[in-house]
mmCIF file of C-alpha atoms in Angstrom:
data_model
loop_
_atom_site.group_PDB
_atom_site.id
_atom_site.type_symbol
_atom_site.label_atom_id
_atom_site.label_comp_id
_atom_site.label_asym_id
_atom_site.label_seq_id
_atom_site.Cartn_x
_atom_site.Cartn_y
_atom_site.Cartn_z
ATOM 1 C CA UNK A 1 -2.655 -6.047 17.907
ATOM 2 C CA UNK A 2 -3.953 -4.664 14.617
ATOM 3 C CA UNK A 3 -5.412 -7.157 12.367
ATOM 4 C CA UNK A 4 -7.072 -6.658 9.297
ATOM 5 C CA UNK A 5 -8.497 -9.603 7.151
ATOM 6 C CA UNK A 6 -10.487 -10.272 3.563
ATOM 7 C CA UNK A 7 -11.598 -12.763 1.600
ATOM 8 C CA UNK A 8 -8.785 -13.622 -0.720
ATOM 9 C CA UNK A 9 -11.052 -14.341 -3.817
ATOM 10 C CA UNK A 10 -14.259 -12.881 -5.671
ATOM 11 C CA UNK A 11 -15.856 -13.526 -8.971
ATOM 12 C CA UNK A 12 -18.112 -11.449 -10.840
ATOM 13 C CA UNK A 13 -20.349 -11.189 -14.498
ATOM 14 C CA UNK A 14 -19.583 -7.620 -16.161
ATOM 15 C CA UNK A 15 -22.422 -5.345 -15.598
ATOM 16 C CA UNK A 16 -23.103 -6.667 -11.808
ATOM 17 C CA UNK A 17 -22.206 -5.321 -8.726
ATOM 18 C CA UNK A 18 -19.284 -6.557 -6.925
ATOM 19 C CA UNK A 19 -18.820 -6.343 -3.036
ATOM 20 C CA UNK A 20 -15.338 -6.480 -1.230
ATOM 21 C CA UNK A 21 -15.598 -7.170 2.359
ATOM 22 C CA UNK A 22 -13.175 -6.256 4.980
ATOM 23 C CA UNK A 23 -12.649 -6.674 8.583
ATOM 24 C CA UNK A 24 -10.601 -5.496 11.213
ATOM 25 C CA UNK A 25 -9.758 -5.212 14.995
ATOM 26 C CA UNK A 26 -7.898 -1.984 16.025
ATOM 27 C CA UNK A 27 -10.984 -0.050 17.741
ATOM 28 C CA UNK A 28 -8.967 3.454 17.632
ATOM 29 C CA UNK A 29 -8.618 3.057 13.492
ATOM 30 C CA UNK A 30 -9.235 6.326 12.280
ATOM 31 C CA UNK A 31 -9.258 6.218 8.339
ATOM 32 C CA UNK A 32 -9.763 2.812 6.803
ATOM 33 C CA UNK A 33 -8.825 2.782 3.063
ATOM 34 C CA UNK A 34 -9.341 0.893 -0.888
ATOM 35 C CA UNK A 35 -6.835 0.513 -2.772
ATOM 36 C CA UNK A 36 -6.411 -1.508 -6.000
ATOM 37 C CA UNK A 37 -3.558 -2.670 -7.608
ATOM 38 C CA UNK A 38 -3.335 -3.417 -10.883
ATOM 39 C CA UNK A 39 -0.927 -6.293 -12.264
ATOM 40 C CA UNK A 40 2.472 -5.372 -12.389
ATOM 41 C CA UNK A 41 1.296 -2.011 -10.717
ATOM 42 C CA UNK A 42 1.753 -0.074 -7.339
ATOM 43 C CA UNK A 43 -1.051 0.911 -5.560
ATOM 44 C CA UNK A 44 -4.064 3.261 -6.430
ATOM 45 C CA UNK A 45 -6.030 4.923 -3.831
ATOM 46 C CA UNK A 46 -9.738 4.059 -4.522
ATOM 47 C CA UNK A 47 -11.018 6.263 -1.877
ATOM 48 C CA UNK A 48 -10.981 6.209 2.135
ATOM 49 C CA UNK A 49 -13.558 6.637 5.195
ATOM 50 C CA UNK A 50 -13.342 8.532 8.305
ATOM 51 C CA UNK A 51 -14.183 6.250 10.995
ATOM 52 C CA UNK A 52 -16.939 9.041 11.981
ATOM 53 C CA UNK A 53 -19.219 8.383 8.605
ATOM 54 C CA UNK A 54 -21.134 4.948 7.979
ATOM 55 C CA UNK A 55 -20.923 5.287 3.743
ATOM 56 C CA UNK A 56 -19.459 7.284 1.403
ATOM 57 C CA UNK A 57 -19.924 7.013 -2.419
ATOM 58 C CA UNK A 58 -17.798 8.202 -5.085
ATOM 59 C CA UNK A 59 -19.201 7.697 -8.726
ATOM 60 C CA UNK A 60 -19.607 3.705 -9.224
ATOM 61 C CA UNK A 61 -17.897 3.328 -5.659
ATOM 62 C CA UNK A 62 -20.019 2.893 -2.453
ATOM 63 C CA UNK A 63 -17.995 2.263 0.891
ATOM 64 C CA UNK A 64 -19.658 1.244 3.890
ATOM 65 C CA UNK A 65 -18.748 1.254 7.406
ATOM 66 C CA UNK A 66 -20.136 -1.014 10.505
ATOM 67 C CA UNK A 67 -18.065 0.258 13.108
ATOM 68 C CA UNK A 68 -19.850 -1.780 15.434
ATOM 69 C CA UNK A 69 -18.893 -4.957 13.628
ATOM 70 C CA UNK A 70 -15.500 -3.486 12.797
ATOM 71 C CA UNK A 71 -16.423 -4.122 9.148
ATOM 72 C CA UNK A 72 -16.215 -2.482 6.047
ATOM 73 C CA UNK A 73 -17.016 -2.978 2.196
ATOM 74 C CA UNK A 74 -16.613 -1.642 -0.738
ATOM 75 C CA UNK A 75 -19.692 -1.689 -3.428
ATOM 76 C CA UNK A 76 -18.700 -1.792 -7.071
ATOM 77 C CA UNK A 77 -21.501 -0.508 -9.165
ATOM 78 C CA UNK A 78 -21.963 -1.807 -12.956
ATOM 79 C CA UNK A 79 -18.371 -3.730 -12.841
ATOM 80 C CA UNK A 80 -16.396 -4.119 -15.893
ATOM 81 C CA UNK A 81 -13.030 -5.841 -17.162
ATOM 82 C CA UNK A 82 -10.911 -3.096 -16.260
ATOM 83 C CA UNK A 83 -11.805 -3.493 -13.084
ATOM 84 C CA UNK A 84 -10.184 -6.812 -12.061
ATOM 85 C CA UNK A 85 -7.269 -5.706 -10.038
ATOM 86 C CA UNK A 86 -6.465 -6.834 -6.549
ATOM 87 C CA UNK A 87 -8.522 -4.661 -3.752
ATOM 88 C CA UNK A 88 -6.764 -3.493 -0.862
ATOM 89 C CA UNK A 89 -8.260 -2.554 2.623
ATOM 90 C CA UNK A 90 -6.192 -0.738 5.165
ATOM 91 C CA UNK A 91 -6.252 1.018 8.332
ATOM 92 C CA UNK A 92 -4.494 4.023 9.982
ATOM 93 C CA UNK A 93 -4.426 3.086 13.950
ATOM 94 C CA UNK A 94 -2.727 2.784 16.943
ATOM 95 C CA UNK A 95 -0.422 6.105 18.197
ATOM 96 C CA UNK A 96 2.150 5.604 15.295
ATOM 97 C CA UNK A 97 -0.691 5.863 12.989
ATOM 98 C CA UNK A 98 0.925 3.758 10.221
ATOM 99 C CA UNK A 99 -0.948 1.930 7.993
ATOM 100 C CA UNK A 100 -2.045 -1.674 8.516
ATOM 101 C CA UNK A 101 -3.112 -3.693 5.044
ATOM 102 C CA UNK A 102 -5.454 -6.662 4.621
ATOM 103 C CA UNK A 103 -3.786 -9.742 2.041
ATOM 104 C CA UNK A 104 -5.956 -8.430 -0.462
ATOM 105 C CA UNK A 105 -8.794 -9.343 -3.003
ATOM 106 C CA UNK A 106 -8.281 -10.638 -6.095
ATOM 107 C CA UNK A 107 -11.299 -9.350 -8.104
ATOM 108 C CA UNK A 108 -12.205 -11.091 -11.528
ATOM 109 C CA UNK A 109 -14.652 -9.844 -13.615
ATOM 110 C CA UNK A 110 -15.994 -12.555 -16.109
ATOM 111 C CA UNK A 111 -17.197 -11.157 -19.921
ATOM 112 C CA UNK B 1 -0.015 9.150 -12.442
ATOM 113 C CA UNK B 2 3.350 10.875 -11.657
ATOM 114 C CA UNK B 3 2.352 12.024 -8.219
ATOM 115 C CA UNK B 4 5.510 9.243 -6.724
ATOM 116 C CA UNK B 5 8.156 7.987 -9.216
ATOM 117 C CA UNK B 6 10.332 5.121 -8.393
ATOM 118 C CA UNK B 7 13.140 4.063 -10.584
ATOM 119 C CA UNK B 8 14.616 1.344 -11.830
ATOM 120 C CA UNK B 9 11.203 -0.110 -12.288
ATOM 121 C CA UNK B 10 12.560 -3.995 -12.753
ATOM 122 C CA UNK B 11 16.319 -4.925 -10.954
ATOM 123 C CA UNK B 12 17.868 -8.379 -11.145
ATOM 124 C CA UNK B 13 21.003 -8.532 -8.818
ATOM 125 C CA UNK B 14 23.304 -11.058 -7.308
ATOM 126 C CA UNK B 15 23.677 -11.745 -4.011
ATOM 127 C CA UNK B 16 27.482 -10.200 -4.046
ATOM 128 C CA UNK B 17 25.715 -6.656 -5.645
ATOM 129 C CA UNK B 18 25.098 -3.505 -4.609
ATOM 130 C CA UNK B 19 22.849 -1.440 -5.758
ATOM 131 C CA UNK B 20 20.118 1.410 -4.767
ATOM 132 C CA UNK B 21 16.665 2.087 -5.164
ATOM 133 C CA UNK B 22 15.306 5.579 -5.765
ATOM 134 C CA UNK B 23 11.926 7.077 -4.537
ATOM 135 C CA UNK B 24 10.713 10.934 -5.896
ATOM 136 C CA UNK B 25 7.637 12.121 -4.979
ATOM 137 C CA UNK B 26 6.432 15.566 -6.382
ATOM 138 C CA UNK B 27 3.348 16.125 -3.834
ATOM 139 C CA UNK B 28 5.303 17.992 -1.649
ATOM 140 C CA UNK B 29 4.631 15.702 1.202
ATOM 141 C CA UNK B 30 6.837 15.453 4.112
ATOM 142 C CA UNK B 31 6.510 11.562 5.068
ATOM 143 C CA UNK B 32 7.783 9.204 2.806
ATOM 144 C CA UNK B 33 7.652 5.132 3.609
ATOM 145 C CA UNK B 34 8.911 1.856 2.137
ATOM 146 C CA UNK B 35 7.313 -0.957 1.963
ATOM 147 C CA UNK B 36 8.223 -4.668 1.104
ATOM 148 C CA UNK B 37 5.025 -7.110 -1.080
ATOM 149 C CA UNK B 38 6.066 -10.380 -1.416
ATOM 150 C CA UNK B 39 3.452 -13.033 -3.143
ATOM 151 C CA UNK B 40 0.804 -14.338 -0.303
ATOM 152 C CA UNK B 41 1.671 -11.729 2.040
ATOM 153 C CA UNK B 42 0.349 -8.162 3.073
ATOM 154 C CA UNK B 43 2.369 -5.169 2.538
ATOM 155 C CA UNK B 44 5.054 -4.750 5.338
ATOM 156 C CA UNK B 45 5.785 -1.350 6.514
ATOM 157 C CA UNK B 46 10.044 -1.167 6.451
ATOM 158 C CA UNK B 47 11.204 2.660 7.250
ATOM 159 C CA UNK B 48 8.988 5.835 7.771
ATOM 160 C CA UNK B 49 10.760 8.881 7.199
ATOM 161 C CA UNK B 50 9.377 12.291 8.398
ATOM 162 C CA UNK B 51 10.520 15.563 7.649
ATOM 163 C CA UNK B 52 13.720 13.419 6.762
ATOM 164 C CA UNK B 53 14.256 11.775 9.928
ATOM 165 C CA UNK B 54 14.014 8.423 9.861
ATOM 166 C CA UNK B 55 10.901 7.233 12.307
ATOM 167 C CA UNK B 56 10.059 3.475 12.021
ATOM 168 C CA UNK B 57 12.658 0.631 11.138
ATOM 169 C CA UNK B 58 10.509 -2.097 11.490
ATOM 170 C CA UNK B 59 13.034 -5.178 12.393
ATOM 171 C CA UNK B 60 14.256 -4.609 8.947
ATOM 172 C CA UNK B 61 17.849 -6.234 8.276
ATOM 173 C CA UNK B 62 21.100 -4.338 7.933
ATOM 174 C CA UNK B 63 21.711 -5.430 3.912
ATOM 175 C CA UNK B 64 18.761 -3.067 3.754
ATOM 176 C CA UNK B 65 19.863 0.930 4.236
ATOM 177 C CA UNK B 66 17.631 3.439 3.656
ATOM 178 C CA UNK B 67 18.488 7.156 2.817
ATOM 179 C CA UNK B 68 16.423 10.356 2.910
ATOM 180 C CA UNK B 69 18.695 13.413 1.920
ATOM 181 C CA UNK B 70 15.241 15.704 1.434
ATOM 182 C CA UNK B 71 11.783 15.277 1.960
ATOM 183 C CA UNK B 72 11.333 14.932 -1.763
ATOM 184 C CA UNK B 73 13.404 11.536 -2.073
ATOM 185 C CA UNK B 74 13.972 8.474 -0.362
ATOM 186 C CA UNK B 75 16.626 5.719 -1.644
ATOM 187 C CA UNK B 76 17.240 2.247 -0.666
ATOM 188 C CA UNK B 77 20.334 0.750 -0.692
ATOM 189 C CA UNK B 78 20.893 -2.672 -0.865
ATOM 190 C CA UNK B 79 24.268 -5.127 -0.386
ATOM 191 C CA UNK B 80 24.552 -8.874 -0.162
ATOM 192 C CA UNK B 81 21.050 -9.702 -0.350
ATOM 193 C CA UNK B 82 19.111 -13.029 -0.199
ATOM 194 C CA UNK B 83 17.107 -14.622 -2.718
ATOM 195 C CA UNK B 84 13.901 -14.395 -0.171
ATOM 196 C CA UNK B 85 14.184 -10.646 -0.828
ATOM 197 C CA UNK B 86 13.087 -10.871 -4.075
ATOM 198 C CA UNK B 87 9.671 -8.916 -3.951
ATOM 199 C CA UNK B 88 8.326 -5.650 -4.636
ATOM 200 C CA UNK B 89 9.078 -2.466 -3.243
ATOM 201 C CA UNK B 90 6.730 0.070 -2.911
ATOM 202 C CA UNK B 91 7.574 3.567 -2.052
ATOM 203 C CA UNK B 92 4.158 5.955 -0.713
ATOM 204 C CA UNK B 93 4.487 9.209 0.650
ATOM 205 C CA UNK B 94 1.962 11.328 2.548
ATOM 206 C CA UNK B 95 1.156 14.948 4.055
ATOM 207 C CA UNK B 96 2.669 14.599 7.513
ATOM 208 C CA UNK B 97 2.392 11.103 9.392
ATOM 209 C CA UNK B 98 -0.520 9.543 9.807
ATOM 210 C CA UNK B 99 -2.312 11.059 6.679
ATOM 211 C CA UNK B 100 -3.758 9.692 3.567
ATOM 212 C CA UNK B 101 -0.461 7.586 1.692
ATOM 213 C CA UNK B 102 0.377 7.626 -2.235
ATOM 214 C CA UNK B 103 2.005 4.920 -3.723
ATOM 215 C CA UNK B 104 4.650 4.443 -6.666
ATOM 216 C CA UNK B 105 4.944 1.718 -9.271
ATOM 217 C CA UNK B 106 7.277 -0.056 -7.490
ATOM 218 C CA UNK B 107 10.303 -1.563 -8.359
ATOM 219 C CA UNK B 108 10.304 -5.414 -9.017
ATOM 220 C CA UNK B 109 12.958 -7.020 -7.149
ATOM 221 C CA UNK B 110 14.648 -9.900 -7.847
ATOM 222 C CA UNK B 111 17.860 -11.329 -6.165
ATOM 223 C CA UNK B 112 19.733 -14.679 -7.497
#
């Protein structure tokens, strides 16, 4: 079955980098997505990955994908407050294509 | 961001109540999803709608009825609830099936 799984916690200083790791099991995933959702907040789409590419980066964002190791991250360049949000991975697999969702990351970013 | 609307944004009902959720998205997709976050646990996929037929119920129970009159909006309708439905529901909507989804606010949910 699908599976995707990340670490449910992460703590960072403002001004570092912060990296959100994700794995998952479905093989035939096509596009494997970030989200973040701020509190009280639906969900934002970061930015997403074709399961053909190994990285894509987007400004301060930096995804990376190990198809190999069915893993994938997401970089956060020069983190700040406004940042701290949980971050959602997900994956479109499987012939009905819907999407499958990790727990989610709570990201804090410390002053 | 006014890409997916949902309305009310906060409902407090009884178990006895009945009342409706509303979903508008202005993308001019043709999928449109809801989806059930409750604390601790990952999103669950509920209904898929495409091209307002309805697609996916995923095991969802009968006090839940969904409702897609266009491909623009998507209601839920809800009657004698439980109070382990509190949560929040999330409305997305996307291209066609299988494409990249947009989210709404979401409406907070809570059932006494």
């Amino acid at each position: 079955g699908e599976d995707v799984e990340q670490s449910l916690f992460l703590s960072v200083r403002e001004g570092d980098s912060s990296v959100i790791n994700c794995t998952y099991t479905d093989s035939s995933s096509t596009y494997l997505y970030w989200y973040k959702q701020e509190p009280g907040a639906g969900l934002q789409l970061l930015t997403y990955i074709f399961s053909n590419m190994d990285m894509k980066q987007d400004q301060r964002l930096t995804v990376l994908l190990n198809k190999k190791d069915k893993h994938l991250s997401l970089r956060i360049a020069d983190t700040q407050t406004g940042d701290s949000a949980i971050y959602f991975c997900a994956e479109t697999a499987g012939s009905a294509r819907q999407l499958t969702f990790g727990s989610g990351t709570q990201l804090t970013v410390l002053p | 961001e006014t890409g997916v609307t949902q309305t009310p944004r906060h409902l407090v009902m009884g178990m006895t109540n009945k009342k409706s959720l509303k979903c508008e998205q202005h993308l001019g997709h043709n999928a449109m999803y809801w989806y059930k976050q409750s604390a601790k646990k990952p999103l669950e996929l509920m209904f898929v709608y495409n091209f307002k037929e309805q697609t996916e119920n995923n095991s969802v129970p009968s006090r839940f009825s969904p409702e897609c009159p266009n491909s623009s909006h998507l209601f839920l309708h809800l009657h004698t609830l439980q109070p382990e439905d509190s949560a929040l529901y999330l409305c997305a909507s996307s291209q066609v099936i299988g494409e990249t989804q947009y989210f709404g606010p979401g409406t907070r949910l809570l059932v006494l």
